[in-house]
Tab-separated table of C-alpha atoms in Angstrom:
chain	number	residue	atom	x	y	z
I	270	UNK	CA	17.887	-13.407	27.162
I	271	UNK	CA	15.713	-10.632	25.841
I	272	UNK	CA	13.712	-8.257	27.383
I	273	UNK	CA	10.254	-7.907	26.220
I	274	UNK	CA	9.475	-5.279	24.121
I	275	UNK	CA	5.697	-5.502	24.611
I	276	UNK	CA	5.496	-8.048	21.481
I	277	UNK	CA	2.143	-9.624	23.862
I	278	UNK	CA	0.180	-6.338	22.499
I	279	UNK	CA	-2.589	-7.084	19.981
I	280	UNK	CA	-1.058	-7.566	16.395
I	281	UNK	CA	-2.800	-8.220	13.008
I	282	UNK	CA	-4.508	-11.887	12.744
I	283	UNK	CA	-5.226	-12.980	9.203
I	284	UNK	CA	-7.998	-13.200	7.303
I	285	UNK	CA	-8.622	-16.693	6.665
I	286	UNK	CA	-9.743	-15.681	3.356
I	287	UNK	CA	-6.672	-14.341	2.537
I	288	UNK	CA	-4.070	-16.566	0.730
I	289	UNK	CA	-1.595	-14.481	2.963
I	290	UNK	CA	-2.899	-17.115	5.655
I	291	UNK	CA	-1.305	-20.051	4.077
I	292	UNK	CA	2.220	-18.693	3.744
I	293	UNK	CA	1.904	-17.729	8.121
I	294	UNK	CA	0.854	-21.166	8.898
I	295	UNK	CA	3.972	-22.685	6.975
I	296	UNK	CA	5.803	-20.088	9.056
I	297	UNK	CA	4.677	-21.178	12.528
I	298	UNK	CA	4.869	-25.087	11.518
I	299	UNK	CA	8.648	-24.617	10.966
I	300	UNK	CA	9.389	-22.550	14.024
I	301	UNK	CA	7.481	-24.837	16.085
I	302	UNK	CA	9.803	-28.067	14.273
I	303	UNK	CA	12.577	-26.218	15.098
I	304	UNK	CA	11.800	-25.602	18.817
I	305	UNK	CA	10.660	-28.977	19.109
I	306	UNK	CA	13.658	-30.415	17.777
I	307	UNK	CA	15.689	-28.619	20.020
I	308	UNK	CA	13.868	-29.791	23.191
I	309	UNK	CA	12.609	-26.376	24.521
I	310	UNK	CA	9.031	-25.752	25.823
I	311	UNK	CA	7.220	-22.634	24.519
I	312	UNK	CA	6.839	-21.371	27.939
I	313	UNK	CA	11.097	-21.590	27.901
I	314	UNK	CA	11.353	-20.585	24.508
I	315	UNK	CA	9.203	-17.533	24.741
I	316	UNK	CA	11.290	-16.725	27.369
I	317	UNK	CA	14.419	-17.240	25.960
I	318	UNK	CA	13.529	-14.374	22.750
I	319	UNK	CA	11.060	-12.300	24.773
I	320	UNK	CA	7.723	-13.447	24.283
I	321	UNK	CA	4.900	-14.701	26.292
I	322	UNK	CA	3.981	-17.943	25.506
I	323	UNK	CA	0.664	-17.053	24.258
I	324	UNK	CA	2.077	-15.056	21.659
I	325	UNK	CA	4.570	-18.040	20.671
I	326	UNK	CA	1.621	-20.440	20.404
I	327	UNK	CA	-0.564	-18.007	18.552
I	328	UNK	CA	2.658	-17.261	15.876
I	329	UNK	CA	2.937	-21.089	15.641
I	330	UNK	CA	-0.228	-22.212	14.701
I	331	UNK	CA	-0.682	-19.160	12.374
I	332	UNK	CA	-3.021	-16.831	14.369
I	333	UNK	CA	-0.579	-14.019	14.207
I	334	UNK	CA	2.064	-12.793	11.937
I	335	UNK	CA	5.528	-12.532	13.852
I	336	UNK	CA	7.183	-9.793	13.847
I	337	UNK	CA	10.677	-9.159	11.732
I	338	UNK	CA	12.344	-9.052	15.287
I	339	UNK	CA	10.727	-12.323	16.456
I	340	UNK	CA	12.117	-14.201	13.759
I	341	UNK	CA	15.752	-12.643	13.867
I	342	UNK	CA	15.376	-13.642	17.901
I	343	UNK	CA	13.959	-17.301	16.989
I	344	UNK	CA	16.785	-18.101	14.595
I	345	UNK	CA	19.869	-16.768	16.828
I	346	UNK	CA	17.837	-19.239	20.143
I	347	UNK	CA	16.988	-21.757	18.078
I	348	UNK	CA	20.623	-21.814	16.309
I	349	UNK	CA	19.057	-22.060	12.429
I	350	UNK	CA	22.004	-20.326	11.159
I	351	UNK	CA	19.311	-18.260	9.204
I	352	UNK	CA	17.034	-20.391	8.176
I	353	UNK	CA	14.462	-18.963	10.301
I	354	UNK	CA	15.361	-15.093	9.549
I	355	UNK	CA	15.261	-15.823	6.008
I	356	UNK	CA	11.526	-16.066	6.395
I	357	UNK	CA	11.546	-12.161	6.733
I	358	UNK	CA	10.626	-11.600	3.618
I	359	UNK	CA	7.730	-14.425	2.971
I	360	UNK	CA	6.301	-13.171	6.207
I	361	UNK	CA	6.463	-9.365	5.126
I	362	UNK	CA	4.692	-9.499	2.270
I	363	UNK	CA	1.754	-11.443	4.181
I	364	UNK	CA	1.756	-8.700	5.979
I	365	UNK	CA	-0.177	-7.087	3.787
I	366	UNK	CA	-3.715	-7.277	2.494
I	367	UNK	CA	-4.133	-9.516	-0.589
I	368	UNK	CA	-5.250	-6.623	-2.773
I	369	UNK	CA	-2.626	-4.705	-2.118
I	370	UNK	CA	0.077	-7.302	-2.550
I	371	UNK	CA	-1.254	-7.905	-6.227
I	372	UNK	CA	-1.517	-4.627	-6.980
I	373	UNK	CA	2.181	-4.015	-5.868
I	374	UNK	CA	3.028	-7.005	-7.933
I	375	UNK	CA	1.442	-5.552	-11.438
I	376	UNK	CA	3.210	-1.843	-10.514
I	377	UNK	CA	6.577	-4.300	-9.922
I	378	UNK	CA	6.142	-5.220	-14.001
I	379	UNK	CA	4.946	-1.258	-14.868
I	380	UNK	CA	6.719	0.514	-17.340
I	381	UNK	CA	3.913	3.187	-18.144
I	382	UNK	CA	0.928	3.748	-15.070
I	383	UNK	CA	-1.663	6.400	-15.425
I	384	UNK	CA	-4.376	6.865	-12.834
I	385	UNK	CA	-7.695	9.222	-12.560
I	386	UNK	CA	-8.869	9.771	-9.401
I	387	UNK	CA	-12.268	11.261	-7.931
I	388	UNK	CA	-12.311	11.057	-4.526
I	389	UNK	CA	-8.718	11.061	-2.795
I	390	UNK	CA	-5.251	12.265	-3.743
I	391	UNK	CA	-3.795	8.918	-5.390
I	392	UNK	CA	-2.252	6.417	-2.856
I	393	UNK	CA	1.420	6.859	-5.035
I	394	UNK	CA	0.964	10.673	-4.136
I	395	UNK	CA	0.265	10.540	-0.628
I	396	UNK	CA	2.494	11.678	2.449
I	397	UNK	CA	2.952	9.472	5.340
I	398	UNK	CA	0.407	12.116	7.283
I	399	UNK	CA	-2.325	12.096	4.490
I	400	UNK	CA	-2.280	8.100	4.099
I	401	UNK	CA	-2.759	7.629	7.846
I	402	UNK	CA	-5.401	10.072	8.211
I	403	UNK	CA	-7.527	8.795	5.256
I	404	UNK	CA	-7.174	5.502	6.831
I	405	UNK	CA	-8.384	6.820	10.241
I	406	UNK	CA	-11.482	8.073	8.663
I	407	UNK	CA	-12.512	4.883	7.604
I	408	UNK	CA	-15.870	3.528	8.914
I	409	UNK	CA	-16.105	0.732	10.339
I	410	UNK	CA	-12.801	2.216	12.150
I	411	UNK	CA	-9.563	0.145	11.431
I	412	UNK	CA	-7.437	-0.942	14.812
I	413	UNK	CA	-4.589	0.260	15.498
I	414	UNK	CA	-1.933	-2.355	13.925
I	415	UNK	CA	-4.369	-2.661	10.654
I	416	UNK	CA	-4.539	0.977	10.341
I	417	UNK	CA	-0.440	0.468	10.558
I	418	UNK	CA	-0.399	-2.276	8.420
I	419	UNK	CA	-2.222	-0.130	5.356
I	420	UNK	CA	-0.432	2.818	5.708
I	421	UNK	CA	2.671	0.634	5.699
I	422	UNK	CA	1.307	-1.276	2.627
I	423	UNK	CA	0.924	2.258	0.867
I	424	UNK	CA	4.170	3.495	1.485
I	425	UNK	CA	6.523	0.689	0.480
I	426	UNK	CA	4.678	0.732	-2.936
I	427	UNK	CA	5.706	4.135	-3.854
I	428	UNK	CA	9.145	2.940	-4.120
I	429	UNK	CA	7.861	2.932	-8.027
I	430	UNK	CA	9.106	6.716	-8.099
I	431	UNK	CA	12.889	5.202	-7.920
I	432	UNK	CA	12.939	2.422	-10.106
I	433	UNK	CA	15.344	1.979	-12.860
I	434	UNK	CA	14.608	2.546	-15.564
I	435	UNK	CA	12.445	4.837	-15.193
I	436	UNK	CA	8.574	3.936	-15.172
I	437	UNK	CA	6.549	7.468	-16.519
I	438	UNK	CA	3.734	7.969	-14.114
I	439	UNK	CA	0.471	9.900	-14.937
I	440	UNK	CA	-2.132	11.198	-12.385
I	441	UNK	CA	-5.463	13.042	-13.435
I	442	UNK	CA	-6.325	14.580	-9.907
I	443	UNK	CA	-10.152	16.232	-9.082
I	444	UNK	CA	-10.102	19.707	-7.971
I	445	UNK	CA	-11.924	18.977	-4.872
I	446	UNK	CA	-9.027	16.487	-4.011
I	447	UNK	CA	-6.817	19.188	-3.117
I	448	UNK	CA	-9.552	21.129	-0.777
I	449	UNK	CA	-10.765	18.217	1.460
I	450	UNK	CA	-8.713	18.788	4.253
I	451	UNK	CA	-8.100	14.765	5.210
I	452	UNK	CA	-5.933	15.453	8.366
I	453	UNK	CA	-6.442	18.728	9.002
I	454	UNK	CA	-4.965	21.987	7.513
I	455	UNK	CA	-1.057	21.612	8.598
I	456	UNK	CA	-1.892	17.548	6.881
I	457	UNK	CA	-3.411	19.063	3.809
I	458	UNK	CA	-0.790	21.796	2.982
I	459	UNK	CA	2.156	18.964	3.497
I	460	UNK	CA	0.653	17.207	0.849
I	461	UNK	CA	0.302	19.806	-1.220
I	462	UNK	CA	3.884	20.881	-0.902
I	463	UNK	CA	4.914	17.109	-1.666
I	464	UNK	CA	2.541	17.055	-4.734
I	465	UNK	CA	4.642	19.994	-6.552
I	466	UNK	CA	7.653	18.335	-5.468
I	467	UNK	CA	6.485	14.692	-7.309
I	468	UNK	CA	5.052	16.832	-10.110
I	469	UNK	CA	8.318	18.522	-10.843
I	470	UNK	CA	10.195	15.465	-11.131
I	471	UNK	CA	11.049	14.608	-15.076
I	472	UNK	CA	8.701	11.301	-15.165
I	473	UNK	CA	5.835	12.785	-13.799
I	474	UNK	CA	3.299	14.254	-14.689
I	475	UNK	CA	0.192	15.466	-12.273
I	476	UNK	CA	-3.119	16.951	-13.976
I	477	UNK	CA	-5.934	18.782	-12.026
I	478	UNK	CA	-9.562	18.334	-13.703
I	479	UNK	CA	-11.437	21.470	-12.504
I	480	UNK	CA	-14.494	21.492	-10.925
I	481	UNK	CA	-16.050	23.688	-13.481
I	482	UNK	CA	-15.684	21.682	-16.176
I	483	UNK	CA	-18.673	20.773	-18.416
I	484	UNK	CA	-17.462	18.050	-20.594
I	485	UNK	CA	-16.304	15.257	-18.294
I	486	UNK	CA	-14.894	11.935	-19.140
I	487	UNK	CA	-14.420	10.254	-16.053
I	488	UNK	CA	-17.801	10.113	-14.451
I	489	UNK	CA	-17.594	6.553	-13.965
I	490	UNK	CA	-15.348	6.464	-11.366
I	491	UNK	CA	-11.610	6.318	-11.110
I	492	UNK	CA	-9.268	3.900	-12.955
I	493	UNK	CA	-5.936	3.425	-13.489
I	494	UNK	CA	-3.966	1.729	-16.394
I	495	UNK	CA	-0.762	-0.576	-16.479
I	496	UNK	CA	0.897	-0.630	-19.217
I	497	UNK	CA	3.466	-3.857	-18.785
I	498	UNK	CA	7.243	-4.727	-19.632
I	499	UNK	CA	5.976	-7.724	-22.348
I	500	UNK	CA	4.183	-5.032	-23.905
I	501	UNK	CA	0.677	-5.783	-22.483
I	502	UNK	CA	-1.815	-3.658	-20.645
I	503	UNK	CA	-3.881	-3.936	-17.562
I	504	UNK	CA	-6.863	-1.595	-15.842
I	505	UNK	CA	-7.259	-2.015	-12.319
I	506	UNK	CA	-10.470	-0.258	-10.345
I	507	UNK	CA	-11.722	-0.562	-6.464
I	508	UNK	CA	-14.780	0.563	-5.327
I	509	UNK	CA	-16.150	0.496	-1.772
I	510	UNK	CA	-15.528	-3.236	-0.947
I	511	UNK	CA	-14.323	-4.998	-4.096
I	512	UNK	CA	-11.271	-4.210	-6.442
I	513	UNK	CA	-11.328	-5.871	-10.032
I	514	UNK	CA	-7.890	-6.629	-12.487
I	515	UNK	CA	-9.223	-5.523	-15.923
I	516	UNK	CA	-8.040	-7.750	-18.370
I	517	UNK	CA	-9.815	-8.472	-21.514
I	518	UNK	CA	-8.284	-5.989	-24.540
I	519	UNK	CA	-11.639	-4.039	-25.371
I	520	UNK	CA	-12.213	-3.377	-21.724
I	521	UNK	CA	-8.631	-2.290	-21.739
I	522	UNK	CA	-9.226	-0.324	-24.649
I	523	UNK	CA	-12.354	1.344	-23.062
I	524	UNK	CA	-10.326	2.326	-20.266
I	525	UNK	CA	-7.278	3.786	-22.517
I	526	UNK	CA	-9.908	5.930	-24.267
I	527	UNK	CA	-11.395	7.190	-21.439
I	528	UNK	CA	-7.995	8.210	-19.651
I	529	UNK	CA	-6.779	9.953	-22.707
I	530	UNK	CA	-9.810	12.129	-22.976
I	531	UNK	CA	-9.561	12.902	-19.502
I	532	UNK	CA	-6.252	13.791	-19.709
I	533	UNK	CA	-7.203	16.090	-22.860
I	534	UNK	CA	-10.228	17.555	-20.663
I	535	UNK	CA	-8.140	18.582	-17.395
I	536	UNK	CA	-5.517	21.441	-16.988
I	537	UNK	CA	-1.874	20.729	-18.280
I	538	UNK	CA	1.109	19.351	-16.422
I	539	UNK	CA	2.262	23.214	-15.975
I	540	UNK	CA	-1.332	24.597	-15.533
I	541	UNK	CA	-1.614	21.995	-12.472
I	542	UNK	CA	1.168	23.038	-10.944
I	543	UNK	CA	0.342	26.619	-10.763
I	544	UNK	CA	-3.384	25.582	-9.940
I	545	UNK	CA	-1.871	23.383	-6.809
I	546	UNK	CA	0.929	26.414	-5.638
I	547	UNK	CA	-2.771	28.289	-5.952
I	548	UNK	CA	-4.370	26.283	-3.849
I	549	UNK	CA	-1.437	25.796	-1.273
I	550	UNK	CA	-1.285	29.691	-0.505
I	551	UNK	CA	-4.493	29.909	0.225
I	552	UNK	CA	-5.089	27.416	3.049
């Protein structure tokens, strides 16, 4: 018997729109086949891992995403000799938003990635702290277990920074990126700390554009460019409510262009640093 660990709290239900959705149902069909085939009721099997039996009938007919632990709990009750846990991983990635999730999947086939942004420090860049408080800022507000859920999403793709070999990462920063205190103060100088720690490492490279300057290539908004292990290239831009995969070569091309200059236009690797351990002693 378990005790429960408040698993009857609200959790993330997915977006029906999502292709995530498809992968949960196949989930809950299986650990309801198993609990059926064993004889057990939900009301006894919810019981038996810790669960109400709302939760167990929302998890089986795909209304909710169960959690790492309910699985692990399902397959030990339900004797599937890891069957059942070995759904951890399906069930993770669905997890997270669809965008996300292919985004994560092109970085997974990166060897090169630049990025320009205008807004925010880049999502690769952020600290735990700086992530969640962007998120929190968001209007309409996100609930609590979404707001989790893209922080979460955020994180796990930054294991690109340890990947062998090595992928060479790029970012063309705003100057006003590193003065918008997202967080607050104590938030903000973290960040900055953990920038100059990122942009000391030996395959990467972090470039302020400052404010002041007159000749600007990036006023169209950020972008960021893949460039593949088959030797291919991608772009990849969100805005507001839509992302877009840029694909077709002279859009590509358009994109390359337009990072180089701005990588010409903004202060060097070295300058930035100096720039950001600016920046950091005064706030």
């Amino acid at each position: 018997m378990y005790a429960n660990d408040g698993a009857d709290e609200p959790d993330w239900e997915p977006d029906l729109e999502d292709d995530s959705s498809a992968v949960i149902e196949a989930v809950g069909r299986q650990i309801k086949l198993w609990r059926t085939g064993v004889g057990m009721s939900r009301a006894e099997f919810g019981a038996a891992i810790g669960y109400g039996e709302a939760q167990v009938y929302k998890v089986e007919s795909g209304q909710r995403i169960p959690k790492p632990e309910f699985l692990d709990r399902a397959d030990d009750v339900l004797r599937a000799e890891g069957k059942i846990a070995a759904m951890k991983e399906d069930v993770a990635e669905a997890r997270y938003p669809k965008k996300v999730r292919d985004l994560a999947r092109l970085e997974n086939e990166t060897v090169e990635l630049g990025a320009y942004g205008n807004h925010n420090i880049h999502g690769l860049l952020q600290t735990e702290e700086y992530a969640r408080a962007l998120f929190d800022v968001r209007r309409p507000a996100l609930s609590p277990d979404d707001l989790d859920r893209y922080v979460s999403a955020r994180l796990a793709r930054q294991s690109i920074f340890a990947r062998s070999p090595l992928v060479t990462l790029t970012f063309v920063l705003e100057e006003v990126t590193l003065l918008r205190p997202i967080g607050g103060k104590a938030v903000l100088r973290r960040q900055l700390e953990h920038l100059l720690e990122m942009g000391r490492l030996r395959h990467v490279e972090i470039q302020v554009m400052p404010t002041d300057r007159e000749d600007h290539a990036g006023m169209g908004g950020q972008l960021q460019l893949l460039k593949l292990r088959d030797g291919s290239a991608v772009g990849y831009s969100e805005a507001q409510l839509t992302s877009r995969v840029v694909v077709a070569p002279k859009e590509v091309h358009v994109l390359e262009l337009r990072y180089g200059i701005i990588r010409s236009q903004a202060l060097s690797p070295r300058g930035s640093l100096s720039f950001i351990e600016k920046v950091l002693g005064e706030t």
